[in-house]
PDB file of C-alpha atoms in Angstrom:
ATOM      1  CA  UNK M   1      22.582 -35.469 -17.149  1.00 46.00           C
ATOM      2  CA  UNK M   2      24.008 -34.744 -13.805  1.00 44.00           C
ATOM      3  CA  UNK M   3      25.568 -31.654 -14.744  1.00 45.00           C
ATOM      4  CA  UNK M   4      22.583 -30.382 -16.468  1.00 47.00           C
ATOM      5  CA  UNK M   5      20.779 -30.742 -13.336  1.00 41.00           C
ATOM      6  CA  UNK M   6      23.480 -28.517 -11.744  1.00 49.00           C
ATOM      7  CA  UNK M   7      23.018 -26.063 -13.601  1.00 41.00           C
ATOM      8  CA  UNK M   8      19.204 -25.947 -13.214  1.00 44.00           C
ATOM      9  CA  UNK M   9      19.633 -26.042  -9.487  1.00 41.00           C
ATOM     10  CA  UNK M  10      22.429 -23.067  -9.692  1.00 47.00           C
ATOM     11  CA  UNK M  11      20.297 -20.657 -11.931  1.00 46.00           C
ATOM     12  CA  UNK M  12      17.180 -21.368  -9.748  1.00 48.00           C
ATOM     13  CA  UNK M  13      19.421 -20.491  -6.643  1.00 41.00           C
ATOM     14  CA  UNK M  14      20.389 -17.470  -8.523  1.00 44.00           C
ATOM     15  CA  UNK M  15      17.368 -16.193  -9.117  1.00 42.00           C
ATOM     16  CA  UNK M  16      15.719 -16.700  -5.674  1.00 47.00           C
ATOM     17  CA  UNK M  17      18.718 -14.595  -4.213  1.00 40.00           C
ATOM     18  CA  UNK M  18      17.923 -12.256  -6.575  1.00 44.00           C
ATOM     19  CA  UNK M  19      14.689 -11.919  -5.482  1.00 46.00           C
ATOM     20  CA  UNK M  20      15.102 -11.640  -1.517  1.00 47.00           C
ATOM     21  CA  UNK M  21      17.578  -8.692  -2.574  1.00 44.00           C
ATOM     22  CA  UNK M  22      15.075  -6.899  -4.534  1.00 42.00           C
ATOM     23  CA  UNK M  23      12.834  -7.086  -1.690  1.00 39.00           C
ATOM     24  CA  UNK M  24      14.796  -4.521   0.892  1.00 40.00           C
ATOM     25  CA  UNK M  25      12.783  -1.090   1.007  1.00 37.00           C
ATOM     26  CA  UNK M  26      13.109   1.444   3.177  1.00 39.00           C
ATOM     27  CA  UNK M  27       9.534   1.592   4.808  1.00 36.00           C
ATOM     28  CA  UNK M  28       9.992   5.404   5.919  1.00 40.00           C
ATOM     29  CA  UNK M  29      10.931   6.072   2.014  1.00 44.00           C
ATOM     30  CA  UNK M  30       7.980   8.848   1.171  1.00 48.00           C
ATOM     31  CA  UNK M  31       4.942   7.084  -0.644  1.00 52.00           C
ATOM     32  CA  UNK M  32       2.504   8.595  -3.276  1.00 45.00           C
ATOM     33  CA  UNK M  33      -1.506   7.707  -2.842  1.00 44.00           C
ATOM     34  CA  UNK M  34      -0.401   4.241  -4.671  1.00 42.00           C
ATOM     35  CA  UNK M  35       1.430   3.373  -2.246  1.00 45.00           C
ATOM     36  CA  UNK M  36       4.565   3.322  -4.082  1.00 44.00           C
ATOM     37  CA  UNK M  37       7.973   4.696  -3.568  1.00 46.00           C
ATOM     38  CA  UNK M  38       7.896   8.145  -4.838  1.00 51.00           C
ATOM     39  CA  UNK M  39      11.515  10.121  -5.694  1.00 73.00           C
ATOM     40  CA  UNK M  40       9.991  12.657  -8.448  1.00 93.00           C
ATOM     41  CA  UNK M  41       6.269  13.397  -8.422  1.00 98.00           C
ATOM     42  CA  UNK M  42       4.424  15.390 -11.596  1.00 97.00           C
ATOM     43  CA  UNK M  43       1.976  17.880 -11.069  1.00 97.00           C
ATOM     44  CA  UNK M  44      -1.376  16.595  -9.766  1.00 97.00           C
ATOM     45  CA  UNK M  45       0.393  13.606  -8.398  1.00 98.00           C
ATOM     46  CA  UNK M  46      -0.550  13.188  -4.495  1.00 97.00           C
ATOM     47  CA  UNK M  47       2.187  12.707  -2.168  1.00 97.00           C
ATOM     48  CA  UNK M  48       0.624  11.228   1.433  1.00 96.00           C
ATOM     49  CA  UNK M  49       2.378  10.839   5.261  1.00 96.00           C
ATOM     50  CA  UNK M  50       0.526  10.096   7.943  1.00 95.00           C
ATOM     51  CA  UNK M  51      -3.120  11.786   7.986  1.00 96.00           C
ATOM     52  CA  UNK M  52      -1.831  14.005   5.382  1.00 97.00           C
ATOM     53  CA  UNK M  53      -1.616  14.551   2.015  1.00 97.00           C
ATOM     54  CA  UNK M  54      -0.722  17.008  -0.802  1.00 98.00           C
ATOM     55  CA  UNK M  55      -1.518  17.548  -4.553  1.00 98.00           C
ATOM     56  CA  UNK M  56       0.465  20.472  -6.186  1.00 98.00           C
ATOM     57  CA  UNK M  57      -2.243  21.511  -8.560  1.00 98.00           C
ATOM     58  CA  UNK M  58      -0.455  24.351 -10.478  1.00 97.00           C
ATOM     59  CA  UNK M  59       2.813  26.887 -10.986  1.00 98.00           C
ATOM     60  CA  UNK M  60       3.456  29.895 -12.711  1.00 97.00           C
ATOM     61  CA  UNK M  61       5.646  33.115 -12.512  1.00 97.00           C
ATOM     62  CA  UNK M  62       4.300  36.462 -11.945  1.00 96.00           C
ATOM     63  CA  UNK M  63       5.518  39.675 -12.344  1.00 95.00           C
ATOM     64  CA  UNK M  64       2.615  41.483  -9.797  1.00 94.00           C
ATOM     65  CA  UNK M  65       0.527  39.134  -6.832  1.00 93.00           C
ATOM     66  CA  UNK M  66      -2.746  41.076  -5.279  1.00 90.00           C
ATOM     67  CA  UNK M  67      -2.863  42.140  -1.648  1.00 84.00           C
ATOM     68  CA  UNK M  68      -6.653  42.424  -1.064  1.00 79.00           C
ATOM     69  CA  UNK M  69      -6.512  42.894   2.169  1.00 73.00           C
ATOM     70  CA  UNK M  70     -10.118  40.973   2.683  1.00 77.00           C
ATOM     71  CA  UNK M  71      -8.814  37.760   2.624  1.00 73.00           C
ATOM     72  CA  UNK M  72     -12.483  36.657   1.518  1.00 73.00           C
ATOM     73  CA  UNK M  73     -11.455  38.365  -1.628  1.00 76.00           C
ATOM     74  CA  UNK M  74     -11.330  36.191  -5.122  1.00 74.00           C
ATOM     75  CA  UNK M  75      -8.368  38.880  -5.485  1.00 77.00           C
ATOM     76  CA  UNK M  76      -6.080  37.691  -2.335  1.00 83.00           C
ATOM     77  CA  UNK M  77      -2.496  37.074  -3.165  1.00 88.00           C
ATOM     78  CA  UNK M  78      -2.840  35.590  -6.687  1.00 90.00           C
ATOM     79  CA  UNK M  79      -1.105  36.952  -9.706  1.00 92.00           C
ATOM     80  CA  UNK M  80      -2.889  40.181 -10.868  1.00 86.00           C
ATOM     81  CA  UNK M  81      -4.372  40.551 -13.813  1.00 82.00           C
ATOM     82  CA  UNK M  82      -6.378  43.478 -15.705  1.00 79.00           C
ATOM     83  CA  UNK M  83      -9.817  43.020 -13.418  1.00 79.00           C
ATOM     84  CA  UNK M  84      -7.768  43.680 -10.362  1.00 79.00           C
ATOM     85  CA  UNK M  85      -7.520  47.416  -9.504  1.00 75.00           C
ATOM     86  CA  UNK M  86      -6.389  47.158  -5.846  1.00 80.00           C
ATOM     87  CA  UNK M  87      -3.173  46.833  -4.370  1.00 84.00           C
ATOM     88  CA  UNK M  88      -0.186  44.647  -5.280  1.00 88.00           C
ATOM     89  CA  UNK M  89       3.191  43.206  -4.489  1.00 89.00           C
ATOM     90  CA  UNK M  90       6.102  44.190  -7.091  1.00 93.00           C
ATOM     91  CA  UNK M  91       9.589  41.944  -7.059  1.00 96.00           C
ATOM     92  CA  UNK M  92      12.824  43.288  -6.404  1.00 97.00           C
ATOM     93  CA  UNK M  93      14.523  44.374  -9.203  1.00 97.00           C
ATOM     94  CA  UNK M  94      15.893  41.361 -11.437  1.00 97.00           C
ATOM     95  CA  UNK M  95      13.546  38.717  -9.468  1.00 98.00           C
ATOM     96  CA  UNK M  96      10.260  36.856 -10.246  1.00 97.00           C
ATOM     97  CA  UNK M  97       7.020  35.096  -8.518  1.00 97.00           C
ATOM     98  CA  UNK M  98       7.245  31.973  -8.148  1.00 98.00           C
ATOM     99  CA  UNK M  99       3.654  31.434  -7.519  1.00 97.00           C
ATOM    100  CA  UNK M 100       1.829  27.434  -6.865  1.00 98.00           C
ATOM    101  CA  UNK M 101      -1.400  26.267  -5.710  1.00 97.00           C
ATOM    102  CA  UNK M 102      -2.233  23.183  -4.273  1.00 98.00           C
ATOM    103  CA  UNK M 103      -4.950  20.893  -2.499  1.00 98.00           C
ATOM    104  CA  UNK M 104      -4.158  20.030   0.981  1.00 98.00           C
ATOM    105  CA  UNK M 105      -6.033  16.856   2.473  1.00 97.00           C
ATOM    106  CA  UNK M 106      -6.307  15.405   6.238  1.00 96.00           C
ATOM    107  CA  UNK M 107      -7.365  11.658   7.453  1.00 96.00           C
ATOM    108  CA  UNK M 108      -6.910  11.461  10.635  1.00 95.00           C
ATOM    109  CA  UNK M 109      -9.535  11.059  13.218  1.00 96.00           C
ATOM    110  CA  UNK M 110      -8.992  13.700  15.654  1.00 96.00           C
ATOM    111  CA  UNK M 111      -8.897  17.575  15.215  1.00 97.00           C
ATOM    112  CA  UNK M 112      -5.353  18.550  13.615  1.00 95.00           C
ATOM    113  CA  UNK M 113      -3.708  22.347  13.232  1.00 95.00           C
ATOM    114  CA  UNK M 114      -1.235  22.231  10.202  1.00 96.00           C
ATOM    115  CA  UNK M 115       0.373  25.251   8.452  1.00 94.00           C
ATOM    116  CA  UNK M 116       3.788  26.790   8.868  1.00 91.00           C
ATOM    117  CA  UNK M 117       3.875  27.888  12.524  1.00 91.00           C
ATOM    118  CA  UNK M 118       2.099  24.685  13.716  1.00 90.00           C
ATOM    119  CA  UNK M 119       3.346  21.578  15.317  1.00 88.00           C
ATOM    120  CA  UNK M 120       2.370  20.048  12.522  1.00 93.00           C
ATOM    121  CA  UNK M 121       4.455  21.957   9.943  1.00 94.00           C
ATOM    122  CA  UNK M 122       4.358  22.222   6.520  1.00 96.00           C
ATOM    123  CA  UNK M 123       7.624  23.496   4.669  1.00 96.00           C
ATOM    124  CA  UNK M 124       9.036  24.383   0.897  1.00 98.00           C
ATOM    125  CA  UNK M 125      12.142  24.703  -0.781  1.00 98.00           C
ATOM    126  CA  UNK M 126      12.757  25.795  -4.763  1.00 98.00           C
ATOM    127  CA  UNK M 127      15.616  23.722  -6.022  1.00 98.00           C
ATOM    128  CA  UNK M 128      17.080  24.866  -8.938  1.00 98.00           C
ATOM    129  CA  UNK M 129      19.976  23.777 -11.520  1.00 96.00           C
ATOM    130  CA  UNK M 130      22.607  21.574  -9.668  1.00 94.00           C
ATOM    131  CA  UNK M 131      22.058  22.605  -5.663  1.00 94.00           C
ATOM    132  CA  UNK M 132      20.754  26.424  -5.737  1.00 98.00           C
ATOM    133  CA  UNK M 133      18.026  26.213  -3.411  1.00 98.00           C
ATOM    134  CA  UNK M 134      15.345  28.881  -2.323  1.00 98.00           C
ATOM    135  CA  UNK M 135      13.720  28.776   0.920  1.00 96.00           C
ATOM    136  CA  UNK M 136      11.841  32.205   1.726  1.00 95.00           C
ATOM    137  CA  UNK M 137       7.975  31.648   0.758  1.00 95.00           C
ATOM    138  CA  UNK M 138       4.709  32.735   2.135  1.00 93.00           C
ATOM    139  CA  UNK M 139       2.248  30.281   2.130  1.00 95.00           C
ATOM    140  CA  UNK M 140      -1.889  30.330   3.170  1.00 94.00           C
ATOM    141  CA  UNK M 141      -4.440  27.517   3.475  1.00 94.00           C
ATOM    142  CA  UNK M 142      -8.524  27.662   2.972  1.00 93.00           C
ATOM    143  CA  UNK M 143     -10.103  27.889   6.107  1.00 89.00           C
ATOM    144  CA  UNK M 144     -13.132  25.938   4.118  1.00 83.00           C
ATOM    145  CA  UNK M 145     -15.226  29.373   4.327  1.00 84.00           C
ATOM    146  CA  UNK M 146     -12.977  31.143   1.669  1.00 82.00           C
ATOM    147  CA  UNK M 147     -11.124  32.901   4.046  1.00 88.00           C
ATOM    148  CA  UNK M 148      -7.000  32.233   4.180  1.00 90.00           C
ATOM    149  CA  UNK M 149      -4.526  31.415   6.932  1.00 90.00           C
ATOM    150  CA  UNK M 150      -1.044  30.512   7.262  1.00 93.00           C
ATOM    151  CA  UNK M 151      -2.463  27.385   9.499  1.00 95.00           C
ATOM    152  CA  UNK M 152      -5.173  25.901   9.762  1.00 95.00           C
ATOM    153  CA  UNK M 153      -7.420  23.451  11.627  1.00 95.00           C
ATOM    154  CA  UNK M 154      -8.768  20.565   9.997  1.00 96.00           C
ATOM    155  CA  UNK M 155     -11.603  18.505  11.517  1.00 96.00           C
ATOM    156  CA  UNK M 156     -12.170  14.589  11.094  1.00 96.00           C
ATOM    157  CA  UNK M 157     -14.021  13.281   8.001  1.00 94.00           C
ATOM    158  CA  UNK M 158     -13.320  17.659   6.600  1.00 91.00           C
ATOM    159  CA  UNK M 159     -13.017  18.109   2.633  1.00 93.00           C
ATOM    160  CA  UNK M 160      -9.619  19.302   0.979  1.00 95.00           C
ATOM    161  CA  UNK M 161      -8.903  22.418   1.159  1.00 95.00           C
ATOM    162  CA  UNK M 162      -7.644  24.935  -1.415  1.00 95.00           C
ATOM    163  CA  UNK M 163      -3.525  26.302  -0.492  1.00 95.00           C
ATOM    164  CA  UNK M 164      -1.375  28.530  -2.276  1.00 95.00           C
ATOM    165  CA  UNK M 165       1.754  30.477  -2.075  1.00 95.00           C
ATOM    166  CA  UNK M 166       4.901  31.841  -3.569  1.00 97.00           C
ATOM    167  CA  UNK M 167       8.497  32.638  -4.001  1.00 98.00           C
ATOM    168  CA  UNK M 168      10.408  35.523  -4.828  1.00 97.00           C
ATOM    169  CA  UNK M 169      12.924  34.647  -7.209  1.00 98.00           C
ATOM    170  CA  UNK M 170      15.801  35.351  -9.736  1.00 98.00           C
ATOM    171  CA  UNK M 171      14.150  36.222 -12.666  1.00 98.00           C
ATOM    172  CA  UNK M 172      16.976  33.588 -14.417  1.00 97.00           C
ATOM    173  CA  UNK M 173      14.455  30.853 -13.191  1.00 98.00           C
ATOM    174  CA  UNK M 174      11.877  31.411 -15.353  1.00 97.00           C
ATOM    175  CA  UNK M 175      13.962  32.279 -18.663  1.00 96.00           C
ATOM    176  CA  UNK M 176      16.476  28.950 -17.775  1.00 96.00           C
ATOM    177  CA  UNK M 177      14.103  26.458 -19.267  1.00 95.00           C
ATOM    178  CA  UNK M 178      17.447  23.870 -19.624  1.00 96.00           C
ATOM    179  CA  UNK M 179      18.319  23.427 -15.984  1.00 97.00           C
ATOM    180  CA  UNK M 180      15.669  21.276 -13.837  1.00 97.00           C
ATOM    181  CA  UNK M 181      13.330  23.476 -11.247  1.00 98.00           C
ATOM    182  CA  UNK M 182      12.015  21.218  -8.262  1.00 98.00           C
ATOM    183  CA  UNK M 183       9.223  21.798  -5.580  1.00 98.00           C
ATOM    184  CA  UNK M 184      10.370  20.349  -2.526  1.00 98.00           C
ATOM    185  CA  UNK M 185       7.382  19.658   0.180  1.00 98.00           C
ATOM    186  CA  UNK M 186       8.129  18.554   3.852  1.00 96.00           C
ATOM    187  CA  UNK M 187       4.927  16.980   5.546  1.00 97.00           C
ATOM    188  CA  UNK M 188       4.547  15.943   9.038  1.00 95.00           C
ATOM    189  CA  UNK M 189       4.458  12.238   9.346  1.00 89.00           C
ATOM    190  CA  UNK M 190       2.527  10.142  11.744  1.00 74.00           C
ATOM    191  CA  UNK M 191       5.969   9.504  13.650  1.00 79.00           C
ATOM    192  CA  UNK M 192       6.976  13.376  14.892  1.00 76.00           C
ATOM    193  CA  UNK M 193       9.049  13.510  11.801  1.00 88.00           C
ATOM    194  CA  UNK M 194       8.425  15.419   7.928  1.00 93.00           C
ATOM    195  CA  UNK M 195       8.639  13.722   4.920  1.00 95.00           C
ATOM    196  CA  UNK M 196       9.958  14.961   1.757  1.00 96.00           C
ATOM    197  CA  UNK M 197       8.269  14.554  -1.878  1.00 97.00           C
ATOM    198  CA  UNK M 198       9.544  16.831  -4.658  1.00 98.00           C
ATOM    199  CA  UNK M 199       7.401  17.597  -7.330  1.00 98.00           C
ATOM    200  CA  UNK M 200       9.349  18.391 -10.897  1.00 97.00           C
ATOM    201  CA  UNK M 201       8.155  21.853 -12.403  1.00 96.00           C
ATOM    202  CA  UNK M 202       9.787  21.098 -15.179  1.00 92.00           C
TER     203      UNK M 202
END
């Protein structure tokens, strides 16, 4: 009897240890909009820090992207297609567009500049394969008007705005369907410092 007791007292200690372990979390890890530890996000998911938040909406490769000069234009820097008849960017030889859109979102109660020149900077890498990273992008945000920007100033209580941008790439990236391809987004955090959510392209 008494050792049965023992027993029941040991695997009850057990399992409460076991618990207060599984408890530790880093509360800086990067969270999704559940509120949940996020290391690979799919597209659509929305990763959030501090009064922002970002939603990688879509991905392709391009062999053209338009350079309407009005950027008011339907036709500014997006892959080209046969209804566009205006000027266009061309790859170096043996490279690809990368080319993503996204929805960019702000909560904070004060006015807020974000974009990739601002204090509050927003960054990108490609990773690709086992370490090959890319870093060279240009990248524009909705003004809310139609009009793009490389930052942007978002007031409280504003709607999402539309983003885009793109990579120039080895062409391999696109015909290597075997090896992983990763969207890596840095956003500033309510603490001075970015956090990093990587969104799997495939």
């Amino acid at each position: 009897m008494k050792k049965g007791v023992s027993l029941i007292l040991a695997a009850a200690l057990m399992l409460s240890l076991a618990a207060c372990g599984g408890g530790n979390s880093d509360s800086n890890s990067p969270v999704n909009d559940n509120n949940e530890e996020s290391s690979v996000l799919e597209m659509n998911d929305t990763a959030t820090s501090g009064d922002w938040s970002f939603a990688l909406t879509g991905v392709e490769f391009a062999d053209t992207l338009t350079t309407d000069p009005n950027p008011n234009s339907p036709y500014y820097l997006r892959p080209a297609d046969e209804e566009y008849s205006g000027s266009w960017y061309t790859p170096d030889s043996g490279n690809i567009y990368l080319y993503f859109t996204a929805e960019l979102g702000y909560s904070g109660k004060e006015t807020a500049e974000i974009g990739t020149w601002s204090e509050n900077h927003i960054g990108f890498i490609i990773r690709y394969g086992d370490g090959y990273t890319f870093d060279t992008y240009e990248f524009v945000i909705e003004d809310g008007q139609g009009y793009y920007n490389v930052d942007e100033t978002f007031e409280p209580l504003s709607a999402s705005r539309q983003c885009k941008g793109y990579f120039e790439v080895p062409i391999e990236l696109q015909s290597d369907t075997e090896n992983p391809l990763e969207l890596v987004v840095s956003l500033p955090g309510g603490n001075g410092e970015n956090a990093e959510f990587v969104y799997d392209i495939r």
